[in-house]
Tab-separated table of C-alpha atoms in Angstrom:
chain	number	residue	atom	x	y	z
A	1	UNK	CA	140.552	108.437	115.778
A	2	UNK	CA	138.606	110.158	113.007
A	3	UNK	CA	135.659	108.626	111.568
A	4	UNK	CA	135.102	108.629	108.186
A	5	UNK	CA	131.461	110.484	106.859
A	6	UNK	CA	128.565	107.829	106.511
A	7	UNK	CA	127.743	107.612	102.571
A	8	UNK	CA	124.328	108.064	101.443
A	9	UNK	CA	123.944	104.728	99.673
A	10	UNK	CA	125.262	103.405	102.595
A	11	UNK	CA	122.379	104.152	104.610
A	12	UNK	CA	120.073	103.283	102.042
A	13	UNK	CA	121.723	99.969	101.197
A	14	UNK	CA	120.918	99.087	105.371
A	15	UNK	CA	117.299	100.180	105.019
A	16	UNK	CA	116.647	97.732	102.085
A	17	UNK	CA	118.501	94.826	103.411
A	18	UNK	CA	117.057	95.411	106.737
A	19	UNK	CA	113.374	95.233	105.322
A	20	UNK	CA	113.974	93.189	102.391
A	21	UNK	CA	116.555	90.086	104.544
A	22	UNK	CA	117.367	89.310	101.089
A	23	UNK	CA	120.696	90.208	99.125
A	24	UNK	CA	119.521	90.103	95.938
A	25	UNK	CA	115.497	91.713	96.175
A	26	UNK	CA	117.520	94.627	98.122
A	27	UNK	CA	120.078	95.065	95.116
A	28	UNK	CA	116.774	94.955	92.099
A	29	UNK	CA	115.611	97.725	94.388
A	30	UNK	CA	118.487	99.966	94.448
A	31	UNK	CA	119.557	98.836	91.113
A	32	UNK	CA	123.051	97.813	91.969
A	33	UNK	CA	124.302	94.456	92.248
A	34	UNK	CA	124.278	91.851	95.199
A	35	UNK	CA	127.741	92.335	95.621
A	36	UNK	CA	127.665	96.219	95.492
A	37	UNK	CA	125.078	95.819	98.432
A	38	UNK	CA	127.289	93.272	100.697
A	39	UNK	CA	129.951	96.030	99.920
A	40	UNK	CA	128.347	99.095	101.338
A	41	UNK	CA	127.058	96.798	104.508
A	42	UNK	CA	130.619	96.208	105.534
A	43	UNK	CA	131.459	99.579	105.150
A	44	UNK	CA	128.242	100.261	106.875
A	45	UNK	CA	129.170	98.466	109.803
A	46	UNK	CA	132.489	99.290	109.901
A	47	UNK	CA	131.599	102.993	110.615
A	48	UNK	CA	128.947	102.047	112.678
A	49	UNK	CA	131.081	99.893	114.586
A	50	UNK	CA	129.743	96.531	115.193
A	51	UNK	CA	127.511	94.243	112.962
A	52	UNK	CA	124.136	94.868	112.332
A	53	UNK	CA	122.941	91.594	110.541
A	54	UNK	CA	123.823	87.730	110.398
A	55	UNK	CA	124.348	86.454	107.050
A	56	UNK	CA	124.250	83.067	105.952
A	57	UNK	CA	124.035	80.858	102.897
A	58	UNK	CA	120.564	80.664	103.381
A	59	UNK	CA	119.489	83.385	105.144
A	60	UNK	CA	119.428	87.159	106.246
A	61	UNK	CA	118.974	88.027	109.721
A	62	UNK	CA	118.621	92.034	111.572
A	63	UNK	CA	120.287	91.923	114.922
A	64	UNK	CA	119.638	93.928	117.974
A	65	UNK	CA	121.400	96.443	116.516
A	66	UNK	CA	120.919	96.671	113.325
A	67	UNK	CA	116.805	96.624	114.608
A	68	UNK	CA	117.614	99.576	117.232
A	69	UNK	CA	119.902	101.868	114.228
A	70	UNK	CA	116.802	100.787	112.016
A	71	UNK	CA	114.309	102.532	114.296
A	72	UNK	CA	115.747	105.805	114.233
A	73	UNK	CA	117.204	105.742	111.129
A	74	UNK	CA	114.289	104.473	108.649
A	75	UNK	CA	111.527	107.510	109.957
A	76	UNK	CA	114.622	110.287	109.168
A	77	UNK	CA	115.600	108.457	105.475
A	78	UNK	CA	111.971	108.467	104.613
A	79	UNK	CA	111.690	112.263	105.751
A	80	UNK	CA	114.891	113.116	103.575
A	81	UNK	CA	113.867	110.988	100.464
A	82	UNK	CA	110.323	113.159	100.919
A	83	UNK	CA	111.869	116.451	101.161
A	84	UNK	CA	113.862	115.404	97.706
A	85	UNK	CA	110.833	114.196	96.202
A	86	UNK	CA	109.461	117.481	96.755
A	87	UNK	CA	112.452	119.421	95.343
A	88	UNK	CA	112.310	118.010	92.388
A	89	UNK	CA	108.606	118.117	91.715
A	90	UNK	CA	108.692	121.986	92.797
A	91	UNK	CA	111.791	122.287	89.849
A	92	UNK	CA	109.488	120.787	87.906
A	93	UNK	CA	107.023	123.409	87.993
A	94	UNK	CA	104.254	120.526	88.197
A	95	UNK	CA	100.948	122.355	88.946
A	96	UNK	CA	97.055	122.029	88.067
A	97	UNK	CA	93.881	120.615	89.434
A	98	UNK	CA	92.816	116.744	88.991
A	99	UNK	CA	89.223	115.704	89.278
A	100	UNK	CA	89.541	112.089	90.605
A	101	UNK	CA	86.629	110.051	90.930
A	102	UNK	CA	86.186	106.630	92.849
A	103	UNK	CA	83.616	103.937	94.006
A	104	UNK	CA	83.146	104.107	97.450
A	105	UNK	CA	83.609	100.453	97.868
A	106	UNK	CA	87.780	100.904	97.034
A	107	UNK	CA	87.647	102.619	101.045
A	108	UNK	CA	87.817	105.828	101.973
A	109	UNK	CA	91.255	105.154	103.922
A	110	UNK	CA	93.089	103.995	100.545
A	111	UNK	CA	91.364	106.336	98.257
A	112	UNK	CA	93.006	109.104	100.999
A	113	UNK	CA	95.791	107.535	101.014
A	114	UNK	CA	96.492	107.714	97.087
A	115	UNK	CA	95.397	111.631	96.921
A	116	UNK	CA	97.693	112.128	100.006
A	117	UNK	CA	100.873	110.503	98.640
A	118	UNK	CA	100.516	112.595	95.416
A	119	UNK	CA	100.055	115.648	96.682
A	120	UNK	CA	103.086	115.155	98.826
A	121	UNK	CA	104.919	114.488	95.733
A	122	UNK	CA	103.451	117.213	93.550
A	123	UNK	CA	102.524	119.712	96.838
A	124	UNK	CA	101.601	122.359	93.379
A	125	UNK	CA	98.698	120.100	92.372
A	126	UNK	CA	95.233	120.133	93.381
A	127	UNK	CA	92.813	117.128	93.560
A	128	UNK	CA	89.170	117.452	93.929
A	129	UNK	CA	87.791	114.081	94.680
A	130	UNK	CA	84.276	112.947	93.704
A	131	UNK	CA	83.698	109.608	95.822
A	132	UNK	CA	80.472	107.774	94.127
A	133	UNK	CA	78.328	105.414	95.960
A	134	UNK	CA	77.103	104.061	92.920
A	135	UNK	CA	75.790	104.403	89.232
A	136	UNK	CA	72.320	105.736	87.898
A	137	UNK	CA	70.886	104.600	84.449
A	138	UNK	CA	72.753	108.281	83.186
A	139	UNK	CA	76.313	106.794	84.017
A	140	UNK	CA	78.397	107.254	80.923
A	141	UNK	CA	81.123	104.310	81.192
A	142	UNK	CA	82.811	106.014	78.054
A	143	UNK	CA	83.246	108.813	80.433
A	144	UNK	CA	82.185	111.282	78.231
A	145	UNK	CA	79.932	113.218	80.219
A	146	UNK	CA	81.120	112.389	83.655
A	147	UNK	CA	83.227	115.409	85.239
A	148	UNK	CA	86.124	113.482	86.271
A	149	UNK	CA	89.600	112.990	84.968
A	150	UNK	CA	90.332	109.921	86.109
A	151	UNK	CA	87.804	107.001	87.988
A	152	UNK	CA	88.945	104.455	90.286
A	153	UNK	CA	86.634	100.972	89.975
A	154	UNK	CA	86.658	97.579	90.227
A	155	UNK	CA	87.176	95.766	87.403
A	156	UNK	CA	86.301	91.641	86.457
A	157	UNK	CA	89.091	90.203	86.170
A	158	UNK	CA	92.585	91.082	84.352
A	159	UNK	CA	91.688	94.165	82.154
A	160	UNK	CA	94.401	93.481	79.372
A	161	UNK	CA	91.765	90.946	78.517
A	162	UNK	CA	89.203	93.331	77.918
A	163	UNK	CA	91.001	96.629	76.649
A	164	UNK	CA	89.639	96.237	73.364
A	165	UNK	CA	86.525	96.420	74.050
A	166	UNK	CA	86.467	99.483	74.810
A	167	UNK	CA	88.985	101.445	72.766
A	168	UNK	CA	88.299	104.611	73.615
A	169	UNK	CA	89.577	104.377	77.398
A	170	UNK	CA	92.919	103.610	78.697
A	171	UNK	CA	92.605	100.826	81.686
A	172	UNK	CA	95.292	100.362	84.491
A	173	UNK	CA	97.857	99.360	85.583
A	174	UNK	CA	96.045	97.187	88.419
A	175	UNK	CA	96.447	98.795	92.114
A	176	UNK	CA	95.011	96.207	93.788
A	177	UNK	CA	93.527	92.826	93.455
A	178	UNK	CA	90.415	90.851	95.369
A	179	UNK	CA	89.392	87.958	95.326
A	180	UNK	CA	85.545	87.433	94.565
A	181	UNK	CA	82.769	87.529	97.100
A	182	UNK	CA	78.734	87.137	97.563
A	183	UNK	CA	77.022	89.100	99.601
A	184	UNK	CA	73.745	87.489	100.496
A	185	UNK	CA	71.195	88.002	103.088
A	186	UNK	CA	71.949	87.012	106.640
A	187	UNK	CA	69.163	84.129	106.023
A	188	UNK	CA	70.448	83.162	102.826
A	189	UNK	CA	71.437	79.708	103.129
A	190	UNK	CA	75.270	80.570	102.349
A	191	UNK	CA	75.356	82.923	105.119
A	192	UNK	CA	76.889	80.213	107.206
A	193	UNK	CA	79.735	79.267	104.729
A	194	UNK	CA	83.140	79.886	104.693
A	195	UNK	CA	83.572	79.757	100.873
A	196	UNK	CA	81.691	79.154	97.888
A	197	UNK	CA	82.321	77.941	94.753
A	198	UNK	CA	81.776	79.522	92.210
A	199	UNK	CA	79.671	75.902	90.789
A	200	UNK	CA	76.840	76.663	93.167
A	201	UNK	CA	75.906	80.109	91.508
A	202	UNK	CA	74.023	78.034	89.575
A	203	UNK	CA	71.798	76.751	92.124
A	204	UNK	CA	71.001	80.346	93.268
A	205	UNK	CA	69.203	83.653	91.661
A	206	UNK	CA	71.825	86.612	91.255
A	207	UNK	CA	71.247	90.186	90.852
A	208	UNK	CA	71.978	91.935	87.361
A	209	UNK	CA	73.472	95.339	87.392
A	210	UNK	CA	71.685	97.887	85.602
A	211	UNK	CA	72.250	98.611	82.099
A	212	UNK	CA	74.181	101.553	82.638
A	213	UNK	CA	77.781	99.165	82.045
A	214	UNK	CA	78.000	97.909	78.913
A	215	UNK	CA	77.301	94.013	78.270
A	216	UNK	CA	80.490	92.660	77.860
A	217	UNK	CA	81.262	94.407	81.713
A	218	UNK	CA	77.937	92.809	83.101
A	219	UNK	CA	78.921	89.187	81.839
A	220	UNK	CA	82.552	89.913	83.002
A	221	UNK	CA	80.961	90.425	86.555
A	222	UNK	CA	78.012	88.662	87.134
A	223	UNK	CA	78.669	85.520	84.227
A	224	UNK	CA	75.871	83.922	83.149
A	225	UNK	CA	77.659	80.358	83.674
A	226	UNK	CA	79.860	78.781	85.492
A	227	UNK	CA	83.336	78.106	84.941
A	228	UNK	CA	82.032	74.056	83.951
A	229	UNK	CA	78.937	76.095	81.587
A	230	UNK	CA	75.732	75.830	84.083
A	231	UNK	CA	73.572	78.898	83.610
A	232	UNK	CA	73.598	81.012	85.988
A	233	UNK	CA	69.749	82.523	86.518
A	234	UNK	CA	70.040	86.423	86.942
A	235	UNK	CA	67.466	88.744	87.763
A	236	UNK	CA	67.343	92.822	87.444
A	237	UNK	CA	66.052	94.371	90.566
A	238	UNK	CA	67.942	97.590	90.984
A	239	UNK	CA	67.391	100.848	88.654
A	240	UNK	CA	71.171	101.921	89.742
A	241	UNK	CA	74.354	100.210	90.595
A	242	UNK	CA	75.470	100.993	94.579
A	243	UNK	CA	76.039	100.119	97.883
A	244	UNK	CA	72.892	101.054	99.731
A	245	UNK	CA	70.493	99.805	96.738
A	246	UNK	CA	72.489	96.773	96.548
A	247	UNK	CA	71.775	95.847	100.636
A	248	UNK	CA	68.037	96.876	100.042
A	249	UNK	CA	67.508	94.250	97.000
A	250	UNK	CA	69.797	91.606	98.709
A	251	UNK	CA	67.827	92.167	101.628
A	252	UNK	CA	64.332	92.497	100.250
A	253	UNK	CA	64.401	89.915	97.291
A	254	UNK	CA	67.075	87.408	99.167
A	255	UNK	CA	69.011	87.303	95.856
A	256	UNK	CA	72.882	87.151	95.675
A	257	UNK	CA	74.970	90.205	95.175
A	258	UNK	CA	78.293	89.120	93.217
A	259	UNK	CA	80.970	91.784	94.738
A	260	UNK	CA	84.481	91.596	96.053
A	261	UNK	CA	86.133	90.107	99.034
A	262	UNK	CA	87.635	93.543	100.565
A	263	UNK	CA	86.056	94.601	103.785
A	264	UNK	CA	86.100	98.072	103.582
A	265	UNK	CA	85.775	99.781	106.859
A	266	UNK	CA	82.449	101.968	106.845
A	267	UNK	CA	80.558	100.152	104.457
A	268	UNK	CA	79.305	97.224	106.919
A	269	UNK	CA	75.147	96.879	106.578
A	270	UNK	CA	73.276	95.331	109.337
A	271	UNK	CA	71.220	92.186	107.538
A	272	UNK	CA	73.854	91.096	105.335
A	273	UNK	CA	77.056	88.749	104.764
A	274	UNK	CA	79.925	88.403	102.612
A	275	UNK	CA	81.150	85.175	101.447
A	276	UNK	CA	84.558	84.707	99.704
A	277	UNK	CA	83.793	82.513	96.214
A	278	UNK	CA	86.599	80.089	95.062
A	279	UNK	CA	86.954	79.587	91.000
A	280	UNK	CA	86.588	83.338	89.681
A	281	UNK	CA	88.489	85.283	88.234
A	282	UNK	CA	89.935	88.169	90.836
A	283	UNK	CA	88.761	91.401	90.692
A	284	UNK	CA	91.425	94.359	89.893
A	285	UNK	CA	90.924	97.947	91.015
A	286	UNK	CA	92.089	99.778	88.166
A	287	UNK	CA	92.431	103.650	87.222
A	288	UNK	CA	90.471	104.403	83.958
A	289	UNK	CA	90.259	107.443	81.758
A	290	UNK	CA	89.517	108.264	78.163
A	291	UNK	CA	92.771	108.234	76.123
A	292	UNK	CA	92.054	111.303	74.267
A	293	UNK	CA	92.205	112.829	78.061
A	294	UNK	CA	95.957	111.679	78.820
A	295	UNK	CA	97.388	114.096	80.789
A	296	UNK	CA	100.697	114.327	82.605
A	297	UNK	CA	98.896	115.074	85.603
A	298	UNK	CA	96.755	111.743	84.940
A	299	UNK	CA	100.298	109.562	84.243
A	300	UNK	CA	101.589	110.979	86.993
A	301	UNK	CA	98.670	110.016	89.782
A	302	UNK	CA	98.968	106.672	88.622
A	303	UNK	CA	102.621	106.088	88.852
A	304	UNK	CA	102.254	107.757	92.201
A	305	UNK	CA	99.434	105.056	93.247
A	306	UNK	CA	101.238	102.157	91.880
A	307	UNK	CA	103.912	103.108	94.325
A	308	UNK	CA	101.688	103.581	97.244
């Protein structure tokens, strides 16, 4: 009995139901309706020759076989939607060099893994990274006279909220978000906590990043009150903004260091904890460049790491 050939959309209507168990999050992702979906899984099955999932009113469920076919199917539809990726961006002609810079405290591991995923889309570009451990009193945050196209940073809280204040850059979309987090001493007194809220800060001494962010970005991320409106007391110790002078003042003066939750791998200091804080605003790691600078390289890493 001949066996008629297995349709694309087929196969790519089984990888999104089988990882999405959901009718209708699989059809928004492959833009078709639910009913287009439950469609090509019959058909699906019917070539394949048994059924792959259980379906319910309430639920979605991947059998033994759909989870077997799933295994060797998803690694060679991932390969082929790669190989077309690259087609296309080859057509496209897409080539240059893009200076991306980023604060080491992002991680190594998903910095990579941004620069990786684009160059696998656009193989013809070239991206020099600059990773920066921190800022010196000469950081430009206009990015005027810093040699990079595009910086990666953390940002305090939602930056639609704070786009106007500085009109001359273009901020997100938001790649990630983090909750807040101290870092304090291992002595400190909140090194044994589990959380803090953000209502203590008052009772404690914070460190002020340098001057080399502009004011509205230094209240945004170390405020000087509480949510309720109790000062918070903060003290400059540090003549630049980074990792290793941030340890040596937390460590030396016993202040608190107001950072984000994310454990990056690599950046662990002997001396020193970090302490999730409750009633913050989140942090969001944002891409940022000056909008004069838009580039199609530049819209193009983003989309790329929005995907990623």
């Amino acid at each position: 009995m001949s066996v008629n050939p297995v349709d694309f959309r087929q196969i790519e209507a089984f990888v999104a139901l089988a990882e999405e168990l959901h009718f209708g999050r699989a059809a928004a992702r492959l833009h078709l309706t639910a009913g287009r979906v439950s469609q090509l899984i019959r058909l699906f099955e019917r070539q394949v020759g048994e059924p792959l999932f259980a379906r319910t009113s309430r639920k979605v469920e991947l059998l033994a076989a759909g989870e077997a076919l799933l295994a060797e199917v998803e690694p060679c539809y991932r390969e082929l939607l790669q190989a077309i990726t690259n087609a296309r961006a080859r057509a496209r002609g897409v080539r240059g060099t893009l200076r991306l810079g980023y604060v080491i405290t992002i991680g190594l591991a998903r910095a990579h893994m941004y620069v990786s995923a684009f160059e696998r889309e656009y193989p013809g570009v070239s991206v020099i990274t600059h990773p920066l451990n921190g800022f010196g009193p000469e950081f430009d945050f206009s990015l005027r006279d810093v040699t990079v196209d595009l910086l990666l940073l953390w940002f305090p809280g939602n930056p639609a909220e704070y786009a106007e204040m500085e009109p001359e850059l273009s901020f997100g979309p938001t790649l990630l978000t983090s909750p807040r987090a101290v870092v304090v001493s291992a002595e400190h007194p909140l090194a044994q906590r589990d959380t803090v809220d953000a209502e203590e800060l008052a009772d404690h001494e914070l460190i002020m990043p340098p001057p080399s962010f502009p004011s509205w970005f230094i209240d945004a991320w170390v405020p000087p009150a509480t949510p309720s409106g109790r000062p918070i007391r903060r003290r400059s110790v540090m003549s630049e903004w980074g990792v290793d002078s941030a340890v040596d003042a937390i460590v030396r003066t016993r202040l608190i260091h107001l950072a984000t939750s994310v454990r990056v791998e690599g950046l662990a200091r002997p001396g020193v904890v970090l302490v999730p804080v409750t009633g913050l605003p989140e942090s969001h790691l944002i891409p940022i460049h000056r909008a004069e600078a838009d580039s199609a390289l530049i819209r193009r890493f983003v989309d790329v790491a929005n995907r990623t």
